[in-house]
Short mmCIF file of C-alpha atoms and ligand atoms in Angstrom, two decimals:
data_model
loop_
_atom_site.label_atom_id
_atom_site.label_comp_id
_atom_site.label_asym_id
_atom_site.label_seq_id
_atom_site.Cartn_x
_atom_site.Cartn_y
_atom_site.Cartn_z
CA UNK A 1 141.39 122.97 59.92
CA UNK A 2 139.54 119.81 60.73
CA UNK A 3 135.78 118.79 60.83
CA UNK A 4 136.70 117.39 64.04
CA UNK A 5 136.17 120.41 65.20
CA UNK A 6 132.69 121.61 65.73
CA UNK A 7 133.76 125.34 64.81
CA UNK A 8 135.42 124.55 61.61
CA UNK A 9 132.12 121.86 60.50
CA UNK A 10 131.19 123.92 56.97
CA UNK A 11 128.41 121.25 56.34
CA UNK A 12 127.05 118.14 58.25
CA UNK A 13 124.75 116.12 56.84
CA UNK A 14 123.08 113.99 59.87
CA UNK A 15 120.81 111.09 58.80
CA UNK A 16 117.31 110.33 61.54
CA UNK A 17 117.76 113.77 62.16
CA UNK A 18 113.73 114.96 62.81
CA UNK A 19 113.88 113.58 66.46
CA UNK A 20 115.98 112.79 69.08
CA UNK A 21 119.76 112.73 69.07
CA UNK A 22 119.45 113.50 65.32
CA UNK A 23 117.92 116.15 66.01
CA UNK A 24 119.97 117.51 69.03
CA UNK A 25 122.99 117.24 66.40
CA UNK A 26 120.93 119.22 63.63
CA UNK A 27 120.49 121.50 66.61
CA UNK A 28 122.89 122.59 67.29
CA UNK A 29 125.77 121.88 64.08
CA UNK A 30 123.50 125.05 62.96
CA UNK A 31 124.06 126.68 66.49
CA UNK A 32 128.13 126.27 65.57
CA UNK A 33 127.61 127.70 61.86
CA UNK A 34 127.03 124.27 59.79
CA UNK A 35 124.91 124.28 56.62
CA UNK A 36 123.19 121.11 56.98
CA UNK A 37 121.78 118.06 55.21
CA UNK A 38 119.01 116.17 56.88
CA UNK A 39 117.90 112.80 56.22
CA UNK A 40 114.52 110.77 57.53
CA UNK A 41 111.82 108.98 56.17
CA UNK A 42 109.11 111.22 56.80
CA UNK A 43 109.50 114.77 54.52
CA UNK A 44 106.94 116.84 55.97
CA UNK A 45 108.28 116.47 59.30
CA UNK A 46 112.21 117.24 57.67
CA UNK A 47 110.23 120.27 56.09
CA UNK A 48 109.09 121.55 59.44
CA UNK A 49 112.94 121.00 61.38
CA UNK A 50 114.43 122.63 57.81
CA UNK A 51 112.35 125.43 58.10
CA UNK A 52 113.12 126.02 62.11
CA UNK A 53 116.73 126.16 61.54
CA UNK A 54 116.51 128.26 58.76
CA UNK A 55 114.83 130.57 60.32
CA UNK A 56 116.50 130.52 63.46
CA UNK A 57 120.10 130.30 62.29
CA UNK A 58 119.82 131.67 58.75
CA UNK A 59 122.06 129.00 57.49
CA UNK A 60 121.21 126.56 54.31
CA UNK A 61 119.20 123.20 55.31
CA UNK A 62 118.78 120.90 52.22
CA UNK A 63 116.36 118.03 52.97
CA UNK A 64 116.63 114.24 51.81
CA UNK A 65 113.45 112.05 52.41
CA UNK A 66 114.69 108.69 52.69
CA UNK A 67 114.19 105.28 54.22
CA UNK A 68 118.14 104.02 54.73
CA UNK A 69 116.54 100.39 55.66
CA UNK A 70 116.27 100.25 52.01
CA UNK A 71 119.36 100.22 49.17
CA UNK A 72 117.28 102.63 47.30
CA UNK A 73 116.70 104.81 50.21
CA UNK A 74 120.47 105.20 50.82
CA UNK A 75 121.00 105.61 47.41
CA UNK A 76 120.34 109.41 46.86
CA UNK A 77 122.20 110.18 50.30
CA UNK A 78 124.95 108.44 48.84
CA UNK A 79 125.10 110.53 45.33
CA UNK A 80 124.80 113.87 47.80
CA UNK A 81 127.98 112.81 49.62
CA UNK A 82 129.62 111.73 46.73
CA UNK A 83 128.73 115.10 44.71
CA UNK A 84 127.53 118.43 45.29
CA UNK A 85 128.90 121.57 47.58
CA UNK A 86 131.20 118.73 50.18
CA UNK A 87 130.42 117.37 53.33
CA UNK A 88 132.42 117.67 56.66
CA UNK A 89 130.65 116.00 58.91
CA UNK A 90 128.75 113.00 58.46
CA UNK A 91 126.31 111.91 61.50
CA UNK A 92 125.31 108.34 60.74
CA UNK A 93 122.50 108.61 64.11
CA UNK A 94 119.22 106.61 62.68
CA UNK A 95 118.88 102.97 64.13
CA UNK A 96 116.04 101.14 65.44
CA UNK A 97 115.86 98.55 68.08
CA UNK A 98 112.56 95.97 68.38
CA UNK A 99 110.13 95.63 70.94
CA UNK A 100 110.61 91.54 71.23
CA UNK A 101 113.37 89.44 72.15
CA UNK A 102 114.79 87.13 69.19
CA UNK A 103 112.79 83.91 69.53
CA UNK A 104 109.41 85.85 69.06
CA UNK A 105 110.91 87.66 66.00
CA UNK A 106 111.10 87.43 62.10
CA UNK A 107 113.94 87.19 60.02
CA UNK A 108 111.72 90.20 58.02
CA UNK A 109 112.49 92.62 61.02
CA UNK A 110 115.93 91.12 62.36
CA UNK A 111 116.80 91.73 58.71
CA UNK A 112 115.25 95.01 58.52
CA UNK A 113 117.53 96.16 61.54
CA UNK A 114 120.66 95.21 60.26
CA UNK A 115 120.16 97.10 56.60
CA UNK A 116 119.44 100.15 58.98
CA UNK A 117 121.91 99.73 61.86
CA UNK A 118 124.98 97.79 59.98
CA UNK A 119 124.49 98.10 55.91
CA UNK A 120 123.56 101.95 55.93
CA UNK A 121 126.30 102.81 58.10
CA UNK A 122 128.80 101.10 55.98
CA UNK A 123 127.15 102.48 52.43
CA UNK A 124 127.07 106.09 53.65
CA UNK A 125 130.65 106.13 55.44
CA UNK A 126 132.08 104.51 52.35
CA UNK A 127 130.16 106.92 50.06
CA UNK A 128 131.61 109.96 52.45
CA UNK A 129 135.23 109.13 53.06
CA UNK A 130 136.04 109.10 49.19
CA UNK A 131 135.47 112.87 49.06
CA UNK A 132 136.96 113.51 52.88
CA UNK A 133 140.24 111.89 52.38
CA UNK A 134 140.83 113.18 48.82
CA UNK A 135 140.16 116.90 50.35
CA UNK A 136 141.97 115.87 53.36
CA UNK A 137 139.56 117.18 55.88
CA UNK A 138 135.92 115.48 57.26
CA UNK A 139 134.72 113.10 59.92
CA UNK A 140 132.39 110.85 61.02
CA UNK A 141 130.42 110.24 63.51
CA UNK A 142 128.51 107.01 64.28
CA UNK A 143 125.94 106.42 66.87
CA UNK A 144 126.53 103.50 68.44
CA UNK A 145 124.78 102.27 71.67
CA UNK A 146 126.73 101.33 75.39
CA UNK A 147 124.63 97.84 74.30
CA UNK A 148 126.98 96.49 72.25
CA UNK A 149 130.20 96.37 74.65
CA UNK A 150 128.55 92.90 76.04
CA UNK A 151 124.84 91.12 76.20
CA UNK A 152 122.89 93.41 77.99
CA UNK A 153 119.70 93.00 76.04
CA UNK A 154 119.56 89.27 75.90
CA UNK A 155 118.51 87.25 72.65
CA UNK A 156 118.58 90.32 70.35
CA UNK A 157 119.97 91.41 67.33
CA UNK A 158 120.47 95.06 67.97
CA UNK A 159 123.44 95.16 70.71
CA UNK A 160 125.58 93.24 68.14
CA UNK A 161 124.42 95.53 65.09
CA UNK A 162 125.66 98.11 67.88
CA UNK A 163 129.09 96.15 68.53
CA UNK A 164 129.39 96.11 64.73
CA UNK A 165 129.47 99.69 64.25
CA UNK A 166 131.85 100.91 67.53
CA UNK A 167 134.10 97.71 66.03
CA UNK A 168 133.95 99.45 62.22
CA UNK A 169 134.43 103.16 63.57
CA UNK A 170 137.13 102.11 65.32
CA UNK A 171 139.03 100.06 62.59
CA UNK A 172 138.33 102.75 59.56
CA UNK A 173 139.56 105.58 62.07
CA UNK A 174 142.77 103.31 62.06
CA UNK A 175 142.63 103.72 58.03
CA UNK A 176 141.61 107.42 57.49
CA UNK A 177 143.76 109.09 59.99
CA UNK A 178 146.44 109.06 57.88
CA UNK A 179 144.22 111.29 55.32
CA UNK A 180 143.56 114.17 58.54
CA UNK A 181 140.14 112.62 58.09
CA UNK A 182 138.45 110.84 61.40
CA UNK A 183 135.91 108.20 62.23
CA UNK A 184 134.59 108.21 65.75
CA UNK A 185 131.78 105.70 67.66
CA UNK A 186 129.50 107.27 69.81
CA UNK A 187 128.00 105.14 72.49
CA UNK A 188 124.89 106.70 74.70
CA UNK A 189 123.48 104.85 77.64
CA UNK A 190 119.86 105.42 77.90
CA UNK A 191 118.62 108.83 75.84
CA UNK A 192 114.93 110.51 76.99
CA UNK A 193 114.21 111.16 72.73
CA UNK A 194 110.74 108.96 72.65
CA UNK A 195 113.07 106.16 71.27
CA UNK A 196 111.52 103.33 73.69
CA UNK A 197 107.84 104.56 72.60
CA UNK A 198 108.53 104.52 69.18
CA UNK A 199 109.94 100.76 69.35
CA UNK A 200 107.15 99.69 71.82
CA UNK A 201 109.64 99.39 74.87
CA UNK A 202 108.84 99.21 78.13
CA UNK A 203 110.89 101.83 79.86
CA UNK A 204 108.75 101.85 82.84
CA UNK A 205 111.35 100.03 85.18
CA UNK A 206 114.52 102.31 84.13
CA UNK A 207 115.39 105.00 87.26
CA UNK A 208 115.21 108.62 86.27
CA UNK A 209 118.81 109.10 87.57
CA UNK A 210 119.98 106.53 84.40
CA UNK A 211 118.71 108.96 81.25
CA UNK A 212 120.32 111.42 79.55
CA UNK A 213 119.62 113.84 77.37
CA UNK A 214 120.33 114.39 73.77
CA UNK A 215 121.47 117.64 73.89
CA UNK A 216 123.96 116.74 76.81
CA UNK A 217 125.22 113.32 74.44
CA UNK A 218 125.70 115.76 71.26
CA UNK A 219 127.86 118.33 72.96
CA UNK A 220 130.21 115.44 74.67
CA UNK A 221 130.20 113.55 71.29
CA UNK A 222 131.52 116.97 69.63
CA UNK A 223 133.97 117.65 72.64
CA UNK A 224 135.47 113.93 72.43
CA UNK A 225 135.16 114.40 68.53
CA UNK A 226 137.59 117.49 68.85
CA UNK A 227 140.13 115.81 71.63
CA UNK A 228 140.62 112.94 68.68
CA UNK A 229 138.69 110.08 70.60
CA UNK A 230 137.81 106.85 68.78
CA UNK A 231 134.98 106.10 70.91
CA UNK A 232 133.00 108.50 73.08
CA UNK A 233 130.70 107.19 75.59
CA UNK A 234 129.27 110.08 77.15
CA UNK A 235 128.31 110.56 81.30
CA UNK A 236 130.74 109.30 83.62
CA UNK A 237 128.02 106.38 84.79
CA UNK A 238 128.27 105.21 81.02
CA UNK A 239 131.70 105.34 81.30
CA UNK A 240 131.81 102.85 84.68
CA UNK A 241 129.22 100.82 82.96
CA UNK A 242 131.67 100.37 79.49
CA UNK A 243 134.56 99.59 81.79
CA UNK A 244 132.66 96.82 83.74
CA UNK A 245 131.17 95.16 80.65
CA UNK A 246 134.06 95.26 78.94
CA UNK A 247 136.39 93.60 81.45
CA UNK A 248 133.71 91.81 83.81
CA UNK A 249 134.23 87.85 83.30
CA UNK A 250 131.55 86.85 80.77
CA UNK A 251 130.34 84.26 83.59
CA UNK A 252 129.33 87.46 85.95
CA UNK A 253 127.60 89.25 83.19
CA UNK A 254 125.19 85.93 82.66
CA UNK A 255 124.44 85.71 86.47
CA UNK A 256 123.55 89.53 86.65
CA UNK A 257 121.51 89.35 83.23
CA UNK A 258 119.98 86.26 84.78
CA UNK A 259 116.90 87.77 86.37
CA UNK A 260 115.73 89.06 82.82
CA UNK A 261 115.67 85.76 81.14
CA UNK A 262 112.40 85.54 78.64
CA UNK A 263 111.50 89.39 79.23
CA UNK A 264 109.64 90.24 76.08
CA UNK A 265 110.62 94.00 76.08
CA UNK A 266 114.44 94.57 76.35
CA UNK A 267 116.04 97.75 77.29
CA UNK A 268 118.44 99.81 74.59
CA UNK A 269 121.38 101.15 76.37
N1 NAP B 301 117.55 106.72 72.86
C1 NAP B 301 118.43 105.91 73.45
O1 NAP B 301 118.31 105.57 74.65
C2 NAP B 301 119.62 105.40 72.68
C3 NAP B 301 120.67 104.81 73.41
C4 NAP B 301 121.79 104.34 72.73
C5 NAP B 301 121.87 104.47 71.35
N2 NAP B 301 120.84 105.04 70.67
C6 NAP B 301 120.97 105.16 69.21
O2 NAP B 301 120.87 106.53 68.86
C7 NAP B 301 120.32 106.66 67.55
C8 NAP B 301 119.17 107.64 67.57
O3 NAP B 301 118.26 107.25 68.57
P1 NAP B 301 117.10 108.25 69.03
O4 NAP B 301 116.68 107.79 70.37
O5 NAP B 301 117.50 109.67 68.86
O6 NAP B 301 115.97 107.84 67.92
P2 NAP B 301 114.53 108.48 67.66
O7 NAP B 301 114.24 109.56 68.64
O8 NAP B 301 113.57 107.34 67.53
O9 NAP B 301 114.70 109.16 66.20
C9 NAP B 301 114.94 108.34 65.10
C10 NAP B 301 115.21 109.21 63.88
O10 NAP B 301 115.60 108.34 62.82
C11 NAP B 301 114.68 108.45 61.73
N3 NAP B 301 114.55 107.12 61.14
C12 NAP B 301 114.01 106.00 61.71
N4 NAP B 301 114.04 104.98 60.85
C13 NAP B 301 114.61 105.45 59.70
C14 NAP B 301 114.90 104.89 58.43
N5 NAP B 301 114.57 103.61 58.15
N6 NAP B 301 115.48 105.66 57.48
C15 NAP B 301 115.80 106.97 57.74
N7 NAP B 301 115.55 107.56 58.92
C16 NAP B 301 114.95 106.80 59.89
C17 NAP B 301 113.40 109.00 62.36
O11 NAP B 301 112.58 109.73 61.44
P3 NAP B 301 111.48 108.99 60.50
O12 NAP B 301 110.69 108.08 61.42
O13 NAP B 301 110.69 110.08 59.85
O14 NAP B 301 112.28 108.22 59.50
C18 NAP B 301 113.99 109.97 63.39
O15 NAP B 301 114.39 111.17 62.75
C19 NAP B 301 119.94 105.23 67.11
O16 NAP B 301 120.96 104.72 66.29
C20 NAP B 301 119.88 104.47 68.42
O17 NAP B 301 120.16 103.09 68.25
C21 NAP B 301 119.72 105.52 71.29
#
């Protein structure tokens, strides 16, 4: 049995998971049988998504109110995975982007970013894969972002916080394998979850045809998870889009990001 697949998840524990993708995983882990562990920052809103599951899928939701910008936030996540009835499935899903492009920044924010996006991700999958590979059995999933295969969201610091974490999936996958235990990158395109709003970005110029939804990214992250994939980038228009920025000459990337030059509120993608 492994927690790559959905069926055999016994318990996930899925940080950011009161909105959005997080929540589209909580969703429906439960849906497949999971006991779950949820992790945000605000508790009465984990309370409320708790006490939905519970009652709709009768399984046991433990809650963890936690800000995982912080080392003390990520600290009691990291005790839970390290003790207590064991995790299967860890969903490292909660990231922020900004709503300003690197020049009009602040070290305070670019900073606060990376402790979400990079040094979370790394505390929590080191805290989990301890337990996994000693038990033989557990993945990981990371959400990534389509952003960080090249520079589509010019002078800031979250595509290469994103390029940071498909790059570390995909290297610890290399090291847990061996263990049946598995680390996979998940990389949406553009997700309708209220993301953009949230981070103040203008969204307004973004065709209908280019969003997906979460529910749609979870299931193909769990099929891909299943089939053994190191990274899953979900939608066949993602999929184009990976292959072009990852083997488009640099030069033809600058030329078609040149239009954008000094926009104020970048895209996530
Ligand atoms: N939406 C997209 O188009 C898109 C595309 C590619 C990649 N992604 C990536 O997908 C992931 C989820 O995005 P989403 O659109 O689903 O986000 P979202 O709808 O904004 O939800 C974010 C979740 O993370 C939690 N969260 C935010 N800051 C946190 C912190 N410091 N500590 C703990 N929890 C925190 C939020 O709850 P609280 O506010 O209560 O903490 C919420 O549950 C992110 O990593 C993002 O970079 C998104």
């Amino acid at each position: 049995m492994t927690a790559g697949h959905p069926g055999s998840t016994r318990r996930a524990l899925v940080t950011g998971a009161t909105a959005g993708i997080g929540a589209a995983f909580a969703r429906r882990l439960a849906a497949d049988g999971a006991d779950l562990v949820l992790v945000a920052r605000t508790a009465d809103r984990l309370a409320e998504v708790a006490t939905e599951l519970t009652d709709r899928y009768g399984h046991r939701v433990e809650t963890i109110p936690a800000d995982l910008s912080t080392v003390d936030g990520c600290a009691p996540v990291t005790r839970r995975l390290a003790a207590g009835p064991p995790v299967d499935l860890l969903v490292n899903n909660a990231g922020i982007s900004l709503d300003r492009s690197f020049l009009r920044s602040s070290v305070e924010d670019e900073e606060r970013l990376l402790r979400l996006n990079v040094h979370a991700v790394l505390r929590l999958t080191l805290a989990a894969l301890g337990p996994m590979t000693e038990r033989r059995h557990g993945a990981v999933i990371n959400v990534s972002s389509v952003s960080g295969f090249g520079p589509v969201m010019p002078g800031s610091t979250y595509p290469a916080s994103k390029a940071w974490v498909t790059s570390f999936s995909e290297s610890v996958d290399l090291s847990v394998r061996p263990f049946g235990v598995r680390v996979m990158a998940l990389c949406p395109g553009y997700t309708a979850t209220g993301y953009h709003e949230r981070n103040g970005i203008d969204m307004s110029g973004t065709p209908r045809w280019m969003w997906l939804r979460a529910d749609d990214v979870v299931a193909e992250a769990l099929r891909d998870l299943r089939k053994g994939k190191q990274v899953s980038v979900p939608d066949w228009k993602y999929k184009l889009a990976v292959a072009g920025l990852r083997h488009a000459p640099r030069r033809l990337l600058r030329l078609a990001y040149r239009d954008r030059r000094g926009r104020v509120g970048p895209a996530d993608g």
